[in-house]
Amino acid sequence: EPEVTQTPSHQVTQMGQEVILRCVPISNHLYFYWYRQILGQKVEFLVSFYNNEISEKSEIFDDQFSVERPDGSNFTLKIRSTKLEDSAMYFCASSHGQDPYSNQPQHFGDGTRLSIL
Amino acid sequence: GQQLNQSPQSMFIQEGEDVSMNCTSSSIFNTWLWYKQEPGEGPVLLIALYKAGELTSNGRLTAQFGITRKDSFLNISASIPSDVGIYFCAGVSGTYKYIFGTGTRLKVLA
């Protein structure tokens, strides 16, 4: 079964540095998402992306964050000037359509654990 | 903001027992989904519900979309050790983002 793949599985970075988290969505999917899960907490929506632009973002997704689809297969999340509180699991997801109108649920990758020192 | 409250927060059950967990909100949702997350992995879709009142099964799992569109439940019958994990509900309302619940941590004792 096709999967969403994320790299790296674990990223350790010094506070203030920039990080790029990478995702390869399922190949025929058109909608892409990033979520964050702080240790022991629930999964929180960050941003959705369609047709090469952001379609929705949460209040967490401030100017420190950006997303890009640099080619036909990758979808990246960049975090500039990382802070300690950015430490979390970051999940990429993709879907063929968008709920609630399409009955096409989101499929999640296994995440990147980001540790800010 | 919209919140989904799951109960119970955690459960310890004996292998073979049935499990029931639910998700409630003060807001109306148009889609409900149930995901399972195991340590070090991402959420894996179990069941998606798209119509109020819908009852859907996936093997030993059964989930229902509440008629008020403000709640959903997930039942697991005859639990086995590999059912261990955290179960999250997720809802979709007027926008496309998923709102996740607080999770139910399930532990199965053999």
mmCIF file of C-alpha atoms in Angstrom:
data_model
loop_
_atom_site.group_PDB
_atom_site.id
_atom_site.type_symbol
_atom_site.label_atom_id
_atom_site.label_comp_id
_atom_site.label_asym_id
_atom_site.label_seq_id
_atom_site.Cartn_x
_atom_site.Cartn_y
_atom_site.Cartn_z
ATOM 1 C CA GLU A 1 0.000 0.000 0.000
ATOM 2 C CA PRO A 2 1.387 3.456 -0.875
ATOM 3 C CA GLU A 3 2.833 5.381 2.056
ATOM 4 C CA VAL A 4 3.767 8.893 3.020
ATOM 5 C CA THR A 5 7.488 8.901 3.773
ATOM 6 C CA GLN A 6 9.304 11.423 5.919
ATOM 7 C CA THR A 7 12.988 12.170 6.402
ATOM 8 C CA PRO A 8 14.888 12.370 8.621
ATOM 9 C CA SER A 9 13.260 10.277 11.328
ATOM 10 C CA HIS A 10 15.066 12.331 13.982
ATOM 11 C CA GLN A 11 16.620 15.776 13.675
ATOM 12 C CA VAL A 12 18.658 17.409 16.421
ATOM 13 C CA THR A 13 19.369 21.108 15.976
ATOM 14 C CA GLN A 14 20.788 23.968 17.977
ATOM 15 C CA MET A 15 18.352 26.711 18.959
ATOM 16 C CA GLY A 16 18.374 29.486 16.413
ATOM 17 C CA GLN A 17 19.274 27.234 13.489
ATOM 18 C CA GLU A 18 17.077 26.564 10.500
ATOM 19 C CA VAL A 19 15.698 23.085 9.784
ATOM 20 C CA ILE A 20 14.020 21.564 6.769
ATOM 21 C CA LEU A 21 11.775 18.567 7.221
ATOM 22 C CA ARG A 22 11.081 16.529 4.128
ATOM 23 C CA CYS A 23 8.091 14.523 3.022
ATOM 24 C CA VAL A 24 7.220 12.467 -0.023
ATOM 25 C CA PRO A 25 3.420 12.300 -0.217
ATOM 26 C CA ILE A 26 1.527 9.442 -1.852
ATOM 27 C CA SER A 27 2.085 9.874 -5.558
ATOM 28 C CA ASN A 28 -1.432 10.578 -6.842
ATOM 29 C CA HIS A 29 -2.429 12.768 -3.916
ATOM 30 C CA LEU A 30 -3.080 16.442 -4.490
ATOM 31 C CA TYR A 31 -3.444 17.882 -0.993
ATOM 32 C CA PHE A 32 -0.630 18.043 1.520
ATOM 33 C CA TYR A 33 -0.535 18.860 5.197
ATOM 34 C CA TRP A 34 1.793 19.339 8.119
ATOM 35 C CA TYR A 35 0.831 18.591 11.720
ATOM 36 C CA ARG A 36 2.732 18.835 14.969
ATOM 37 C CA GLN A 37 2.563 16.690 18.106
ATOM 38 C CA ILE A 38 4.315 17.870 21.231
ATOM 39 C CA LEU A 39 5.340 14.909 23.403
ATOM 40 C CA GLY A 40 2.349 13.408 25.170
ATOM 41 C CA GLN A 41 -0.129 15.792 23.588
ATOM 42 C CA LYS A 42 -2.605 15.674 20.737
ATOM 43 C CA VAL A 43 -1.860 16.167 17.073
ATOM 44 C CA GLU A 44 -2.233 19.807 15.977
ATOM 45 C CA PHE A 45 -2.817 21.121 12.472
ATOM 46 C CA LEU A 46 -0.189 23.475 11.046
ATOM 47 C CA VAL A 47 -0.872 24.007 7.348
ATOM 48 C CA SER A 48 -2.540 22.604 4.250
ATOM 49 C CA PHE A 49 -1.207 23.041 0.713
ATOM 50 C CA TYR A 50 -2.830 22.612 -2.676
ATOM 51 C CA ASN A 51 -1.965 23.679 -6.187
ATOM 52 C CA ASN A 52 1.342 25.162 -5.066
ATOM 53 C CA GLU A 53 -0.089 27.422 -2.445
ATOM 54 C CA ILE A 54 -1.162 27.386 1.171
ATOM 55 C CA SER A 55 -4.899 26.804 1.456
ATOM 56 C CA GLU A 56 -5.160 27.076 5.213
ATOM 57 C CA LYS A 57 -2.879 27.591 8.192
ATOM 58 C CA SER A 58 -3.261 27.610 11.957
ATOM 59 C CA GLU A 59 -2.170 30.244 14.431
ATOM 60 C CA ILE A 60 0.870 28.073 15.186
ATOM 61 C CA PHE A 61 2.101 28.495 11.600
ATOM 62 C CA ASP A 62 3.619 31.961 11.941
ATOM 63 C CA ASP A 63 6.348 33.692 9.924
ATOM 64 C CA GLN A 64 8.913 31.287 11.324
ATOM 65 C CA PHE A 65 7.410 28.507 9.205
ATOM 66 C CA SER A 66 7.218 28.000 5.473
ATOM 67 C CA VAL A 67 6.276 25.166 3.142
ATOM 68 C CA GLU A 68 7.347 24.350 -0.351
ATOM 69 C CA ARG A 69 6.846 21.746 -3.034
ATOM 70 C CA PRO A 70 10.193 22.115 -4.774
ATOM 71 C CA ASP A 71 9.563 19.381 -7.327
ATOM 72 C CA GLY A 72 6.914 16.871 -8.309
ATOM 73 C CA SER A 73 7.456 14.561 -5.372
ATOM 74 C CA ASN A 74 8.737 16.387 -2.282
ATOM 75 C CA PHE A 75 6.903 18.584 0.197
ATOM 76 C CA THR A 76 9.003 20.412 2.771
ATOM 77 C CA LEU A 77 8.489 22.289 6.010
ATOM 78 C CA LYS A 78 11.126 24.886 6.879
ATOM 79 C CA ILE A 79 11.452 26.280 10.363
ATOM 80 C CA ARG A 80 13.642 29.359 10.618
ATOM 81 C CA SER A 81 15.447 30.338 13.806
ATOM 82 C CA THR A 82 14.218 27.371 15.826
ATOM 83 C CA LYS A 83 13.125 27.752 19.434
ATOM 84 C CA LEU A 84 13.128 25.223 22.268
ATOM 85 C CA GLU A 85 9.345 24.988 22.081
ATOM 86 C CA ASP A 86 9.563 23.813 18.465
ATOM 87 C CA SER A 87 10.681 20.424 19.786
ATOM 88 C CA ALA A 88 7.956 17.985 18.710
ATOM 89 C CA MET A 89 7.022 15.271 16.257
ATOM 90 C CA TYR A 90 6.138 16.731 12.886
ATOM 91 C CA PHE A 91 3.813 14.691 10.709
ATOM 92 C CA CYS A 92 3.227 15.090 7.023
ATOM 93 C CA ALA A 93 -0.071 13.904 5.560
ATOM 94 C CA SER A 94 -1.572 13.756 2.098
ATOM 95 C CA SER A 95 -4.963 13.087 0.552
ATOM 96 C CA HIS A 96 -6.395 12.697 -2.911
ATOM 97 C CA GLY A 97 -9.316 14.992 -2.183
ATOM 98 C CA GLN A 98 -10.306 17.080 0.797
ATOM 99 C CA ASP A 99 -12.766 16.069 3.500
ATOM 100 C CA PRO A 100 -15.510 16.681 4.222
ATOM 101 C CA TYR A 101 -16.526 16.883 0.595
ATOM 102 C CA SER A 102 -14.532 14.158 -1.044
ATOM 103 C CA ASN A 103 -14.553 11.177 1.309
ATOM 104 C CA GLN A 104 -10.798 11.032 0.845
ATOM 105 C CA PRO A 105 -9.119 10.795 4.239
ATOM 106 C CA GLN A 106 -5.632 12.005 5.024
ATOM 107 C CA HIS A 107 -2.823 9.482 5.305
ATOM 108 C CA PHE A 108 0.031 10.238 7.672
ATOM 109 C CA GLY A 109 3.749 9.561 7.568
ATOM 110 C CA ASP A 110 5.674 8.230 10.553
ATOM 111 C CA GLY A 111 6.914 11.682 11.462
ATOM 112 C CA THR A 112 10.175 13.471 12.119
ATOM 113 C CA ARG A 113 11.160 13.923 15.733
ATOM 114 C CA LEU A 114 12.673 17.410 16.032
ATOM 115 C CA SER A 115 14.787 18.072 19.092
ATOM 116 C CA ILE A 116 15.977 21.636 19.693
ATOM 117 C CA LEU A 117 18.925 22.001 22.054
ATOM 118 C CA GLY B 1 -11.529 27.125 19.294
ATOM 119 C CA GLN B 2 -12.983 23.753 18.412
ATOM 120 C CA GLN B 3 -12.070 20.976 20.791
ATOM 121 C CA LEU B 4 -12.655 17.252 20.810
ATOM 122 C CA ASN B 5 -12.738 15.575 24.192
ATOM 123 C CA GLN B 6 -12.028 11.885 24.332
ATOM 124 C CA SER B 7 -12.867 9.514 27.116
ATOM 125 C CA PRO B 8 -11.553 7.629 28.807
ATOM 126 C CA GLN B 9 -8.018 9.054 28.814
ATOM 127 C CA SER B 10 -6.583 5.586 29.365
ATOM 128 C CA MET B 11 -7.787 2.021 29.704
ATOM 129 C CA PHE B 12 -6.258 -1.168 31.015
ATOM 130 C CA ILE B 13 -8.180 -4.225 29.869
ATOM 131 C CA GLN B 14 -7.764 -7.962 29.733
ATOM 132 C CA GLU B 15 -7.212 -9.672 26.425
ATOM 133 C CA GLY B 16 -10.535 -10.763 24.968
ATOM 134 C CA GLU B 17 -12.550 -7.935 26.499
ATOM 135 C CA ASP B 18 -14.507 -5.438 24.460
ATOM 136 C CA VAL B 19 -13.465 -1.777 24.499
ATOM 137 C CA SER B 20 -15.524 1.344 24.036
ATOM 138 C CA MET B 21 -14.264 4.898 23.756
ATOM 139 C CA ASN B 22 -15.904 8.095 22.655
ATOM 140 C CA CYS B 23 -15.283 11.561 21.415
ATOM 141 C CA THR B 24 -17.470 14.579 22.069
ATOM 142 C CA SER B 25 -17.514 18.210 21.115
ATOM 143 C CA SER B 26 -19.663 21.274 21.564
ATOM 144 C CA SER B 27 -19.182 21.925 17.825
ATOM 145 C CA ILE B 28 -20.745 20.180 14.857
ATOM 146 C CA PHE B 29 -18.467 18.173 12.572
ATOM 147 C CA ASN B 30 -19.151 16.956 9.045
ATOM 148 C CA THR B 31 -16.657 14.117 9.102
ATOM 149 C CA TRP B 32 -15.335 11.945 11.914
ATOM 150 C CA LEU B 33 -12.289 9.750 11.703
ATOM 151 C CA TRP B 34 -10.573 7.356 14.054
ATOM 152 C CA TYR B 35 -6.808 6.870 13.993
ATOM 153 C CA LYS B 36 -4.465 4.629 15.965
ATOM 154 C CA GLN B 37 -0.944 5.702 16.869
ATOM 155 C CA GLU B 38 1.784 3.384 18.091
ATOM 156 C CA PRO B 39 5.070 4.563 19.619
ATOM 157 C CA GLY B 40 7.387 6.159 17.079
ATOM 158 C CA GLU B 41 4.829 6.022 14.299
ATOM 159 C CA GLY B 42 2.309 8.304 12.702
ATOM 160 C CA PRO B 43 -1.470 8.027 13.040
ATOM 161 C CA VAL B 44 -2.929 5.178 10.999
ATOM 162 C CA LEU B 45 -6.471 5.531 9.727
ATOM 163 C CA LEU B 46 -8.908 2.982 11.162
ATOM 164 C CA ILE B 47 -12.350 4.209 10.151
ATOM 165 C CA ALA B 48 -13.753 7.299 8.394
ATOM 166 C CA LEU B 49 -17.384 8.380 8.867
ATOM 167 C CA TYR B 50 -19.080 10.829 6.526
ATOM 168 C CA LYS B 51 -22.805 10.825 7.381
ATOM 169 C CA ALA B 52 -24.624 11.525 10.629
ATOM 170 C CA GLY B 53 -25.872 8.264 12.093
ATOM 171 C CA GLU B 54 -23.466 6.197 9.986
ATOM 172 C CA LEU B 55 -22.255 2.977 11.593
ATOM 173 C CA THR B 56 -19.159 1.466 10.006
ATOM 174 C CA SER B 57 -17.114 -1.630 10.803
ATOM 175 C CA ASN B 58 -13.543 -2.571 10.000
ATOM 176 C CA GLY B 59 -12.865 -6.076 11.277
ATOM 177 C CA ARG B 60 -13.213 -6.013 15.052
ATOM 178 C CA LEU B 61 -13.638 -2.246 15.055
ATOM 179 C CA THR B 62 -16.984 -0.476 14.853
ATOM 180 C CA ALA B 63 -17.488 3.280 14.869
ATOM 181 C CA GLN B 64 -20.549 5.494 14.711
ATOM 182 C CA PHE B 65 -21.067 9.098 13.682
ATOM 183 C CA GLY B 66 -23.442 10.584 16.236
ATOM 184 C CA ILE B 67 -26.804 11.788 14.994
ATOM 185 C CA THR B 68 -26.217 15.259 16.478
ATOM 186 C CA ARG B 69 -22.855 15.384 14.602
ATOM 187 C CA LYS B 70 -21.200 16.338 17.886
ATOM 188 C CA ASP B 71 -19.939 12.919 18.905
ATOM 189 C CA SER B 72 -18.603 9.579 17.781
ATOM 190 C CA PHE B 73 -17.711 6.309 19.416
ATOM 191 C CA LEU B 74 -15.295 3.505 18.627
ATOM 192 C CA ASN B 75 -15.743 -0.050 19.828
ATOM 193 C CA ILE B 76 -13.143 -2.797 19.675
ATOM 194 C CA SER B 77 -14.397 -6.319 20.197
ATOM 195 C CA ALA B 78 -12.385 -9.215 21.601
ATOM 196 C CA SER B 79 -9.227 -7.162 22.191
ATOM 197 C CA ILE B 80 -5.808 -8.634 21.474
ATOM 198 C CA PRO B 81 -2.345 -7.481 22.623
ATOM 199 C CA SER B 82 -1.603 -5.711 19.322
ATOM 200 C CA ASP B 83 -4.543 -3.368 19.946
ATOM 201 C CA VAL B 84 -2.237 -1.491 22.328
ATOM 202 C CA GLY B 85 -1.728 2.123 21.312
ATOM 203 C CA ILE B 86 -3.270 5.561 21.448
ATOM 204 C CA TYR B 87 -6.571 6.022 19.671
ATOM 205 C CA PHE B 88 -7.384 9.485 18.373
ATOM 206 C CA CYS B 89 -10.619 10.759 16.980
ATOM 207 C CA ALA B 90 -10.442 13.564 14.442
ATOM 208 C CA GLY B 91 -13.161 15.803 13.107
ATOM 209 C CA VAL B 92 -13.594 18.047 10.125
ATOM 210 C CA SER B 93 -15.992 20.957 10.115
ATOM 211 C CA GLY B 94 -16.170 23.913 7.770
ATOM 212 C CA THR B 95 -12.540 23.826 6.724
ATOM 213 C CA TYR B 96 -10.256 21.032 5.610
ATOM 214 C CA LYS B 97 -8.017 20.703 8.601
ATOM 215 C CA TYR B 98 -8.401 17.817 11.004
ATOM 216 C CA ILE B 99 -9.074 18.654 14.638
ATOM 217 C CA PHE B 100 -7.697 15.837 16.747
ATOM 218 C CA GLY B 101 -9.014 14.643 20.066
ATOM 219 C CA THR B 102 -6.992 14.275 23.215
ATOM 220 C CA GLY B 103 -6.491 10.529 22.714
ATOM 221 C CA THR B 104 -7.334 7.325 24.577
ATOM 222 C CA ARG B 105 -4.353 5.228 25.621
ATOM 223 C CA LEU B 106 -5.205 1.533 25.502
ATOM 224 C CA LYS B 107 -3.214 -1.179 27.230
ATOM 225 C CA VAL B 108 -4.145 -4.831 26.880
ATOM 226 C CA LEU B 109 -3.058 -7.327 29.497
ATOM 227 C CA ALA B 110 -2.480 -10.828 28.172
#
